[in-house]
Amino acid sequence: MTTPGQGLHSHVLAALGLAITAGECPPGTVLRTDELAQRFDVSRTVVREVVRVLESMHLVESRRRVGVTVLPTESWNVYDPQVIRWRLAGADRPRQLRSLTVLRSAVEPVAAGLAALHATPAQCRELTEQALGMVATSRGRQLEAYLVHDIAFHRVVLNSSGNEMFARLGDVVAEVLTGRTHHHVMFEDPDPAAVTLHVQVAEAVRERDAARAEALTREIAVGALKELDVLAP
Amino acid sequence: MTTPGQGLHSHVLAALGLAITAGECPPGTVLRTDELAQRFDVSRTVVREVVRVLESMHLVESRRRVGVTVLPTESWNVYDPQVIRWRLAGADRPRQLRSLTVLRSAVEPVAAGLAALHATPAQCRELTEQALGMVATSRGRQLEAYLVHDIAFHRVVLNSSGNEMFARLGDVVAEVLTGRTHHHVMFEDPDPAAVTLHVQVAEAVRERDAARAEALTREIAVGALKELDVLAP
DNA sequence: TGTGACATAAAAGTCATACTTTTAATTCCC
DNA sequence: GGGAATTAAAAGTATGACTTTTATGTCACA
């Protein structure tokens, strides 16, 4: 959940990355390495390495005789987990959650359909187990425990799809679900209808019913979108 | 299309990135910075910056007293455009094209549906124009010209969706379409049915018919999947 | 013989500095 | 006023010295 790293490099990277994604240093801002070195009290070496990483994320661009220019949002590598984490920690967290949820709503149904075709028996079992865990923790303010099962469930679906692009979205989904739980209501128990849907998805996958798994997951997605008012009621 | 960069840094980065994604230096391989500096005939400074970037892509991990370890595929940032380009240039290009096409098949229909809701008049016009361009170049071995319109069409759809995560997949789609054209048949003209579908999508978006835009785009996606034998006929 | 504390060394991490290269901006000449 | 030569500012590169972490080997002790 937290950003790893204990060296100087990680520290400066986190500070600069956060600052940029948070909107301080708006696009067009020009930074100089010497100035940054002074500001963070580190050597130019460290700053240069950090700048190179930020450059690979297309957050900044470094040009001779000019300096390090902050790039506009459209250039950013918004799929970089690091960038996602920074943005979720910043001001436009709600906007970010929305766009990630829309992405989920597109990807997860298809992933579930593929999972029904490709999931191993072990994955089917795991899926059922997590769904049951969700049921068990869906009442009585056990939101943290519920979240753990919810995340695990969606991770298994994505992994079982057999598509590596889908599988890699596990972290994103985890981030979204966590953000939702910790920010939204936190007091109410999860929607019983959603819980049931998860159980049914596990069922459909187990029975290799791809169309049903996809349709059910699409229902879950619609629910998530409604929750964020992305959809009209 | 090509990787930019003219400095030493870019050169070494490209060489190492390609080597790793291509499967030389299999996961677990340990590299040492001094050795790399010697191999590429650059200073340790440059190597360290490159390693830091590769580390941010989760291609490698650098640990004291151990060295720079190549990480397993599951860790890689497979959404990083740079990584995608390297992998498409390497041996498992077909596998890569498949998994990207599956991603497209999930995302683009939803994006088209949203585009029908959010596209500006200018974007609608652009969409129609590109679709007509596809029609005009769909016969007589004008594959390169057709490709340009095809890419532009899908880019407009993704951008019009109003979702930045979708918008950023424009490059990926371009990469896939290019790869398909340049590798697949290259002799046959595009499938007339697909061309018609594109025109109809433009129509649906213009008429704000989200459901139809989504359904039609799903048909296009099914076609793309069939072409790669991802789907049973 | 096994086990835990200790010493060793290997490699990355950091810093300071000197130097090179690119290039925006200024100056100067026509 | 415009174009060519000059200048200087900033990133890029190289090198060497030093620090810190840590895997591994050693040795004493049980």
Coordinates of C-alpha atoms (C1' of nucleotides) in Angstrom, one line a residue:
Chain A
M1 CA 0.0 0.0 0.0
T2 CA 2.7 2.4 1.0
T3 CA 5.5 3.4 -1.3
P4 CA 8.6 1.3 -0.5
G5 CA 12.1 2.6 -0.5
Q6 CA 14.4 3.7 2.2
G7 CA 17.2 5.4 0.4
L8 CA 17.6 9.1 -0.5
H9 CA 16.5 8.4 -4.0
S10 CA 13.1 7.0 -3.0
H11 CA 12.5 9.9 -0.6
V12 CA 13.2 12.6 -3.2
L13 CA 11.3 10.7 -5.9
A14 CA 8.2 10.4 -3.7
A15 CA 8.4 14.1 -2.8
L16 CA 8.8 15.3 -6.3
G17 CA 6.3 12.8 -7.8
L18 CA 3.7 13.8 -5.3
A19 CA 4.3 17.5 -5.8
I20 CA 3.9 17.2 -9.5
T21 CA 0.9 14.9 -9.6
A22 CA -0.8 17.0 -6.9
G23 CA -0.6 20.1 -9.1
E24 CA 2.0 22.1 -7.3
C25 CA 4.5 22.6 -10.1
P26 CA 1.8 23.0 -12.7
P27 CA 2.6 21.9 -16.3
G28 CA 5.2 24.2 -17.8
T29 CA 7.0 24.8 -14.6
V30 CA 10.7 24.6 -15.1
L31 CA 12.9 23.1 -12.4
R32 CA 16.7 23.1 -12.3
T33 CA 18.7 20.1 -10.9
D34 CA 21.0 22.3 -8.9
E35 CA 18.1 24.0 -7.2
L36 CA 16.4 20.7 -6.5
A37 CA 19.7 19.3 -5.1
Q38 CA 19.8 22.2 -2.7
R39 CA 16.1 22.0 -1.8
F40 CA 16.3 18.4 -0.8
D41 CA 19.8 18.6 0.5
V42 CA 21.1 15.8 -1.7
S43 CA 23.8 15.6 -4.4
R44 CA 23.1 16.3 -8.1
T45 CA 23.6 12.6 -8.7
V46 CA 20.5 11.6 -6.7
V47 CA 18.5 14.4 -8.3
R48 CA 19.5 13.3 -11.8
E49 CA 18.4 9.7 -11.1
V50 CA 15.1 10.9 -9.8
V51 CA 14.6 13.1 -12.8
R52 CA 15.4 10.2 -15.1
V53 CA 12.7 8.1 -13.5
L54 CA 10.1 10.9 -13.6
E55 CA 11.0 11.4 -17.3
S56 CA 10.3 7.7 -17.9
M57 CA 6.9 8.3 -16.4
H58 CA 6.5 11.2 -18.7
L59 CA 5.8 13.5 -15.8
V60 CA 8.7 15.8 -16.8
E61 CA 11.0 16.4 -19.7
S62 CA 14.7 17.4 -19.4
R63 CA 16.3 19.6 -22.0
R64 CA 19.7 21.1 -22.1
R65 CA 20.1 24.7 -21.4
V66 CA 16.4 24.8 -20.3
G67 CA 15.9 22.6 -17.3
V68 CA 13.4 20.0 -16.2
T69 CA 10.0 21.0 -17.5
V70 CA 6.8 19.6 -16.0
L71 CA 4.6 18.0 -18.7
P72 CA 0.9 18.4 -19.1
T73 CA -1.4 15.7 -17.6
E74 CA -2.1 14.2 -21.0
S75 CA 1.5 13.0 -21.3
W76 CA 1.6 11.2 -17.9
N77 CA 1.8 7.4 -17.7
V78 CA -1.4 7.1 -15.9
Y79 CA -1.1 3.3 -15.8
D80 CA 2.0 3.4 -13.8
P81 CA 1.1 2.1 -10.3
Q82 CA 3.3 4.6 -8.7
V83 CA 1.6 7.5 -10.5
I84 CA -1.8 6.0 -9.6
R85 CA -0.8 5.9 -6.0
W86 CA 0.5 9.5 -6.0
R87 CA -2.7 10.8 -7.7
L88 CA -4.9 8.9 -5.3
A89 CA -3.1 10.5 -2.5
G90 CA -3.6 13.9 -3.9
A91 CA -6.4 16.4 -4.5
D92 CA -8.2 14.8 -7.5
R93 CA -8.6 11.5 -5.8
P94 CA -12.4 11.4 -6.5
R95 CA -11.8 12.1 -10.2
Q96 CA -9.2 9.4 -10.2
L97 CA -11.4 6.9 -8.5
R98 CA -14.1 7.6 -11.1
S99 CA -11.9 7.0 -14.1
L100 CA -10.4 3.9 -12.6
T101 CA -13.8 2.5 -11.8
V102 CA -14.9 3.1 -15.4
L103 CA -11.8 1.1 -16.5
R104 CA -12.8 -1.7 -14.1
S105 CA -16.3 -1.7 -15.6
A106 CA -14.9 -2.3 -19.0
V107 CA -12.2 -4.9 -18.1
E108 CA -13.6 -7.0 -15.3
P109 CA -16.6 -8.5 -17.1
V110 CA -14.5 -9.6 -20.0
A111 CA -11.9 -10.9 -17.6
A112 CA -14.6 -12.9 -15.8
G113 CA -15.8 -14.4 -19.0
L114 CA -12.3 -15.5 -19.8
A115 CA -11.9 -16.8 -16.3
A116 CA -14.8 -19.1 -16.8
L117 CA -12.9 -20.6 -19.7
H118 CA -9.4 -20.7 -18.3
A119 CA -9.6 -20.9 -14.5
T120 CA -7.9 -23.9 -12.9
P121 CA -9.8 -26.0 -10.3
A122 CA -7.7 -24.4 -7.6
Q123 CA -8.6 -21.0 -8.8
C124 CA -12.3 -21.9 -8.9
R125 CA -12.0 -23.1 -5.3
E126 CA -10.2 -20.0 -4.2
L127 CA -12.9 -17.9 -5.9
T128 CA -15.7 -19.7 -4.1
E129 CA -13.8 -19.4 -0.8
Q130 CA -13.4 -15.7 -1.2
A131 CA -17.0 -15.2 -2.1
L132 CA -18.1 -17.1 1.0
G133 CA -15.7 -15.0 3.0
M134 CA -17.5 -12.0 1.6
V135 CA -20.9 -13.4 2.7
A136 CA -19.6 -14.2 6.1
T137 CA -18.2 -10.7 6.7
S138 CA -21.0 -8.8 5.0
R139 CA -22.9 -8.0 8.2
G140 CA -22.0 -6.4 11.4
R141 CA -19.6 -3.7 10.5
Q142 CA -16.7 -6.0 9.5
L143 CA -15.8 -3.8 6.6
E144 CA -12.0 -4.4 6.8
A145 CA -12.4 -8.1 6.7
Y146 CA -14.9 -7.8 3.9
L147 CA -12.5 -5.7 2.0
V148 CA -9.8 -8.3 2.2
H149 CA -12.1 -10.9 0.6
D150 CA -13.4 -8.5 -2.0
I151 CA -9.9 -7.6 -3.2
A152 CA -8.8 -11.2 -3.2
F153 CA -11.9 -12.2 -5.2
H154 CA -11.3 -9.7 -7.9
R155 CA -7.6 -10.5 -8.0
V156 CA -8.4 -14.2 -8.6
V157 CA -10.8 -13.3 -11.4
L158 CA -8.2 -11.1 -13.1
N159 CA -5.5 -13.7 -12.7
S160 CA -7.7 -16.5 -13.9
S161 CA -8.4 -14.7 -17.1
G162 CA -5.1 -15.9 -18.4
N163 CA -4.4 -12.4 -19.8
E164 CA -1.4 -10.7 -18.4
M165 CA -2.7 -7.2 -19.1
F166 CA -5.8 -8.0 -17.0
A167 CA -3.8 -9.7 -14.3
R168 CA -1.7 -6.6 -13.8
L169 CA -4.8 -4.6 -13.0
G170 CA -5.1 -6.4 -9.7
D171 CA -3.2 -3.7 -7.9
V172 CA -5.4 -1.0 -9.4
V173 CA -8.6 -2.7 -8.4
A174 CA -7.2 -3.2 -4.9
E175 CA -6.4 0.5 -4.7
V176 CA -9.9 1.4 -5.9
L177 CA -11.7 -0.9 -3.5
T178 CA -9.6 0.3 -0.6
G179 CA -10.2 3.9 -1.5
R180 CA -13.9 3.2 -1.8
T181 CA -14.2 1.5 1.6
H182 CA -12.0 4.0 3.5
H183 CA -13.6 7.1 2.0
H184 CA -17.1 6.4 1.2
V185 CA -19.5 5.5 3.9
M186 CA -17.5 3.1 6.1
F187 CA -20.5 2.8 8.4
E188 CA -23.0 0.9 6.2
D189 CA -22.6 -2.8 5.5
P190 CA -22.0 -3.7 1.9
D191 CA -25.0 -4.0 -0.4
P192 CA -26.4 -7.6 0.0
A193 CA -27.3 -7.6 -3.7
A194 CA -23.6 -7.1 -4.6
V195 CA -22.5 -9.9 -2.3
T196 CA -25.0 -12.3 -3.9
L197 CA -23.7 -11.3 -7.3
H198 CA -20.1 -12.3 -6.3
V199 CA -21.3 -15.7 -5.1
Q200 CA -23.1 -16.2 -8.4
V201 CA -20.0 -15.2 -10.4
A202 CA -18.0 -17.8 -8.6
E203 CA -20.7 -20.3 -9.4
A204 CA -20.7 -19.3 -13.1
V205 CA -17.0 -19.6 -13.4
R206 CA -17.0 -23.0 -11.7
E207 CA -19.7 -24.1 -14.2
R208 CA -17.7 -22.7 -17.1
D209 CA -20.6 -20.5 -18.0
A210 CA -18.6 -17.6 -19.6
A211 CA -21.6 -15.6 -20.8
R212 CA -23.2 -15.7 -17.3
A213 CA -20.0 -14.8 -15.5
E214 CA -19.5 -11.8 -17.8
A215 CA -23.1 -10.6 -17.4
L216 CA -23.1 -11.0 -13.6
T217 CA -19.8 -9.1 -13.4
R218 CA -21.2 -6.4 -15.6
E219 CA -24.0 -6.0 -13.0
I220 CA -21.4 -5.7 -10.2
A221 CA -19.7 -3.0 -12.3
V222 CA -22.9 -1.1 -12.9
G223 CA -23.4 -1.1 -9.1
A224 CA -19.9 0.3 -8.6
L225 CA -20.5 3.0 -11.2
K226 CA -23.8 4.0 -9.6
E227 CA -22.2 4.3 -6.3
L228 CA -19.9 7.0 -7.7
D229 CA -22.7 8.7 -9.5
V230 CA -21.0 8.0 -12.8
L231 CA -24.2 6.6 -14.1
A232 CA -27.7 8.1 -14.0
P233 CA -29.8 6.4 -11.3
Chain B
M1 CA 6.8 4.8 -33.4
T2 CA 10.5 4.7 -32.8
T3 CA 12.1 5.2 -29.5
P4 CA 13.4 8.8 -29.1
G5 CA 16.6 9.7 -27.4
Q6 CA 20.0 10.5 -28.7
G7 CA 22.1 10.6 -25.6
L8 CA 24.2 7.8 -24.1
H9 CA 21.5 7.2 -21.6
S10 CA 18.8 6.4 -24.1
H11 CA 21.1 4.1 -26.0
V12 CA 22.0 2.0 -23.0
L13 CA 18.4 2.0 -21.8
A14 CA 17.2 0.7 -25.1
A15 CA 19.9 -1.9 -25.3
L16 CA 19.3 -3.2 -21.8
G17 CA 15.5 -2.9 -21.9
L18 CA 15.4 -4.8 -25.1
A19 CA 17.8 -7.5 -23.9
I20 CA 15.7 -8.1 -20.8
T21 CA 12.3 -8.1 -22.4
A22 CA 13.6 -10.3 -25.2
G23 CA 14.5 -13.0 -22.7
E24 CA 18.3 -12.7 -22.8
C25 CA 19.1 -12.0 -19.1
P26 CA 16.3 -14.4 -17.9
P27 CA 14.7 -13.6 -14.6
G28 CA 17.1 -14.1 -11.8
T29 CA 20.1 -13.0 -13.8
V30 CA 22.3 -10.7 -11.7
L31 CA 24.1 -7.8 -13.4
R32 CA 26.7 -5.6 -11.9
T33 CA 26.9 -1.9 -12.6
D34 CA 30.7 -1.9 -13.1
E35 CA 30.4 -4.7 -15.6
L36 CA 27.6 -3.0 -17.5
A37 CA 29.6 0.3 -17.5
Q38 CA 32.4 -1.6 -19.1
R39 CA 30.2 -3.5 -21.5
F40 CA 28.6 -0.4 -22.9
D41 CA 31.7 1.7 -22.5
V42 CA 30.0 4.4 -20.5
S43 CA 30.5 5.7 -17.0
R44 CA 28.8 4.2 -13.9
T45 CA 26.8 7.4 -13.7
V46 CA 24.9 6.6 -16.9
V47 CA 24.5 2.9 -16.0
R48 CA 23.0 3.9 -12.6
E49 CA 20.5 6.2 -14.2
V50 CA 19.5 3.5 -16.6
V51 CA 19.1 0.9 -13.8
R52 CA 17.0 3.3 -11.9
V53 CA 14.6 3.7 -14.8
L54 CA 14.5 -0.1 -15.4
E55 CA 13.8 -0.4 -11.7
S56 CA 10.8 2.0 -12.0
M57 CA 9.5 -0.3 -14.7
H58 CA 9.9 -3.2 -12.4
L59 CA 12.1 -5.0 -14.9
V60 CA 15.0 -5.2 -12.4
E61 CA 15.6 -4.8 -8.7
S62 CA 18.9 -3.4 -7.3
R63 CA 20.1 -4.6 -4.0
R64 CA 23.3 -3.8 -2.1
R65 CA 26.0 -6.4 -2.0
V66 CA 24.0 -8.4 -4.6
G67 CA 23.7 -6.4 -7.7
V68 CA 21.0 -5.7 -10.2
T69 CA 18.6 -8.7 -10.5
V70 CA 16.3 -9.3 -13.4
L71 CA 12.7 -9.7 -12.2
P72 CA 10.2 -12.2 -13.4
T73 CA 7.7 -11.2 -16.1
E74 CA 4.8 -11.0 -13.6
S75 CA 6.5 -7.9 -12.0
W76 CA 6.9 -6.0 -15.2
N77 CA 4.9 -2.8 -15.8
V78 CA 3.3 -4.2 -18.9
Y79 CA 1.3 -1.0 -19.5
D80 CA 4.5 1.1 -19.9
P81 CA 4.5 2.1 -23.6
Q82 CA 8.2 1.7 -23.6
V83 CA 8.0 -1.9 -22.3
I84 CA 5.2 -2.6 -24.8
R85 CA 7.4 -1.4 -27.7
W86 CA 10.3 -3.5 -26.5
R87 CA 8.2 -6.6 -26.2
L88 CA 6.6 -6.0 -29.6
A89 CA 10.0 -5.8 -31.1
G90 CA 11.1 -9.1 -29.5
A91 CA 10.4 -12.8 -29.8
D92 CA 7.0 -13.0 -28.1
R93 CA 5.4 -10.4 -30.4
P94 CA 2.5 -12.7 -31.3
R95 CA 1.6 -13.4 -27.7
Q96 CA 1.9 -9.7 -27.0
L97 CA -0.4 -8.8 -29.8
R98 CA -2.9 -11.3 -28.6
S99 CA -3.1 -10.0 -25.1
L100 CA -3.2 -6.4 -26.2
T101 CA -6.1 -7.3 -28.6
V102 CA -8.0 -8.9 -25.8
L103 CA -7.5 -5.7 -23.8
R104 CA -8.8 -3.7 -26.7
S105 CA -11.8 -5.9 -27.0
A106 CA -12.7 -5.1 -23.4
V107 CA -12.0 -1.4 -23.5
E108 CA -13.0 -0.1 -26.9
P109 CA -16.7 -1.0 -26.8
V110 CA -17.2 0.7 -23.5
A111 CA -15.2 3.7 -24.8
A112 CA -17.4 3.9 -27.8
G113 CA -20.5 3.9 -25.7
L114 CA -19.1 6.7 -23.6
A115 CA -18.0 8.5 -26.8
A116 CA -21.7 8.5 -27.9
L117 CA -22.5 10.4 -24.7
H118 CA -19.6 12.8 -24.6
A119 CA -18.2 13.4 -28.0
T120 CA -18.1 17.0 -29.1
P121 CA -19.5 18.0 -32.6
A122 CA -15.9 18.4 -33.8
Q123 CA -15.1 14.9 -32.6
C124 CA -18.2 13.5 -34.3
R125 CA -17.1 15.2 -37.5
E126 CA -13.6 13.9 -37.2
L127 CA -14.9 10.4 -36.6
T128 CA -17.1 10.4 -39.7
E129 CA -14.2 11.8 -41.7
Q130 CA -11.9 9.0 -40.7
A131 CA -14.5 6.4 -41.3
L132 CA -15.0 7.7 -44.8
G133 CA -11.3 7.8 -45.3
M134 CA -11.3 4.1 -44.4
V135 CA -14.0 3.4 -47.0
A136 CA -12.1 5.3 -49.6
T137 CA -8.8 3.4 -49.0
S138 CA -10.3 0.0 -48.4
R139 CA -9.8 -1.2 -51.9
G140 CA -6.8 -1.5 -54.2
R141 CA -4.0 -2.4 -51.8
Q142 CA -3.8 1.0 -50.2
L143 CA -3.1 -0.6 -46.8
E144 CA -0.8 2.1 -45.5
A145 CA -3.3 4.8 -46.1
Y146 CA -6.1 2.7 -44.7
L147 CA -4.0 2.1 -41.6
V148 CA -3.6 5.8 -40.9
H149 CA -7.4 6.3 -41.0
D150 CA -8.0 3.2 -38.9
I151 CA -5.6 4.4 -36.2
A152 CA -7.0 7.9 -36.2
F153 CA -10.5 6.5 -36.0
H154 CA -9.8 4.5 -32.9
R155 CA -7.9 7.3 -31.3
V156 CA -10.8 9.7 -31.7
V157 CA -13.1 7.1 -30.1
L158 CA -10.9 6.6 -27.1
N159 CA -10.3 10.4 -26.7
S160 CA -14.0 11.2 -27.0
S161 CA -14.9 8.8 -24.2
G162 CA -13.8 11.5 -21.8
N163 CA -11.9 8.9 -19.7
E164 CA -8.2 9.6 -19.5
M165 CA -7.4 5.9 -18.9
F166 CA -9.0 5.0 -22.2
A167 CA -7.5 8.0 -23.9
R168 CA -4.0 6.8 -23.0
L169 CA -4.6 3.5 -24.8
G170 CA -4.4 5.3 -28.1
D171 CA -0.8 4.5 -28.5
V172 CA -1.3 0.9 -27.7
V173 CA -4.1 0.5 -30.2
A174 CA -1.9 2.2 -32.8
E175 CA 0.9 -0.2 -32.0
V176 CA -1.5 -3.2 -32.4
L177 CA -3.0 -2.0 -35.6
T178 CA 0.3 -1.3 -37.1
G179 CA 1.7 -4.7 -36.0
R180 CA -1.3 -6.4 -37.5
T181 CA -1.1 -4.7 -40.9
H182 CA 2.7 -5.0 -41.2
H183 CA 2.8 -8.6 -40.1
H184 CA -0.4 -10.4 -40.9
V185 CA -1.5 -10.5 -44.5
M186 CA -0.5 -7.2 -46.0
F187 CA -1.7 -8.4 -49.4
E188 CA -5.4 -8.6 -48.9
D189 CA -7.7 -5.6 -48.7
P190 CA -9.4 -5.1 -45.3
D191 CA -12.6 -7.0 -44.6
P192 CA -15.5 -4.9 -46.1
A193 CA -17.7 -5.9 -43.2
A194 CA -15.3 -4.3 -40.7
V195 CA -15.2 -1.1 -42.8
T196 CA -18.9 -0.9 -42.8
L197 CA -19.0 -1.4 -39.0
H198 CA -16.7 1.6 -38.5
V199 CA -19.0 3.8 -40.6
Q200 CA -21.9 2.6 -38.5
V201 CA -20.1 3.3 -35.2
A202 CA -19.4 6.9 -36.4
E203 CA -23.1 7.1 -37.2
A204 CA -24.2 5.8 -33.8
V205 CA -21.9 8.2 -32.0
R206 CA -23.2 11.1 -34.0
E207 CA -26.8 10.1 -33.1
R208 CA -25.9 9.7 -29.4
D209 CA -26.9 6.0 -29.5
A210 CA -24.6 4.7 -26.8
A211 CA -25.9 1.1 -26.8
R212 CA -25.6 0.8 -30.6
A213 CA -22.1 2.3 -30.6
E214 CA -21.0 -0.2 -28.0
A215 CA -22.6 -3.2 -29.7
L216 CA -21.1 -2.3 -33.0
T217 CA -17.6 -1.8 -31.6
R218 CA -18.0 -5.1 -29.9
E219 CA -18.5 -6.6 -33.3
I220 CA -15.4 -5.0 -34.5
A221 CA -13.5 -6.4 -31.6
V222 CA -14.8 -9.9 -32.2
G223 CA -13.5 -9.6 -35.7
A224 CA -10.1 -8.6 -34.5
L225 CA -10.0 -11.5 -32.0
K226 CA -11.1 -14.0 -34.7
E227 CA -8.3 -12.7 -36.9
L228 CA -5.8 -13.8 -34.3
D229 CA -7.5 -17.1 -33.6
V230 CA -8.1 -16.0 -30.0
L231 CA -11.8 -17.0 -30.5
A232 CA -13.2 -20.2 -31.9
P233 CA -14.7 -19.6 -35.3
Chain C
dT1 C1' 28.6 -31.4 15.1
dG2 C1' 25.9 -27.7 15.1
dT3 C1' 24.9 -22.8 16.2
dG4 C1' 25.4 -18.3 17.0
dA5 C1' 28.3 -14.1 17.2
dC6 C1' 31.7 -11.8 14.7
dA7 C1' 34.6 -10.3 11.0
dT8 C1' 35.2 -9.6 6.0
dA9 C1' 34.6 -8.0 1.7
dA10 C1' 31.7 -7.1 -2.3
dA11 C1' 28.5 -4.3 -4.3
dA12 C1' 25.4 -0.5 -4.5
dG13 C1' 24.7 4.2 -2.7
dT14 C1' 26.2 8.9 -2.1
dC15 C1' 29.0 13.0 -2.8
dA16 C1' 32.1 16.5 -4.8
dT17 C1' 34.3 18.1 -8.7
dA18 C1' 35.9 18.8 -13.1
dC19 C1' 34.8 18.8 -17.7
dT20 C1' 31.9 18.5 -22.3
dT21 C1' 28.0 19.4 -25.1
dT22 C1' 24.0 21.4 -26.4
dT23 C1' 21.3 25.4 -27.2
dA24 C1' 18.6 29.7 -25.9
dA25 C1' 19.5 34.2 -25.9
dT26 C1' 22.3 38.1 -26.7
dT27 C1' 25.2 40.9 -29.4
dC28 C1' 27.1 42.7 -33.2
dC29 C1' 27.8 43.6 -37.9
dC30 C1' 26.1 44.5 -42.3
Chain D
dG1 C1' 16.0 45.2 -39.2
dG2 C1' 17.8 40.7 -40.0
dG3 C1' 21.1 37.2 -39.9
dA4 C1' 25.5 35.4 -38.3
dA5 C1' 28.8 35.0 -34.5
dT6 C1' 29.3 34.9 -29.5
dT7 C1' 28.2 33.8 -24.9
dA8 C1' 26.6 31.6 -21.1
dA9 C1' 23.4 28.6 -18.7
dA10 C1' 22.0 24.3 -17.9
dA11 C1' 22.0 19.4 -18.6
dG12 C1' 25.1 15.5 -19.7
dT13 C1' 29.2 12.7 -18.7
dA14 C1' 33.3 11.0 -16.3
dT15 C1' 36.1 10.0 -12.3
dG16 C1' 37.5 9.0 -7.7
dA17 C1' 36.9 8.9 -3.0
dC18 C1' 34.1 7.5 0.5
dT19 C1' 29.8 5.3 3.1
dT20 C1' 26.4 1.9 4.0
dT21 C1' 24.3 -2.3 3.7
dT22 C1' 24.5 -7.1 3.8
dA23 C1' 25.7 -11.9 2.1
dT24 C1' 29.0 -15.0 3.3
dG25 C1' 32.6 -17.1 5.4
dT26 C1' 35.1 -17.9 10.0
dC27 C1' 35.7 -19.0 14.5
dA28 C1' 34.7 -19.9 19.2
dC29 C1' 31.7 -22.1 22.1
dA30 C1' 28.4 -25.5 23.5

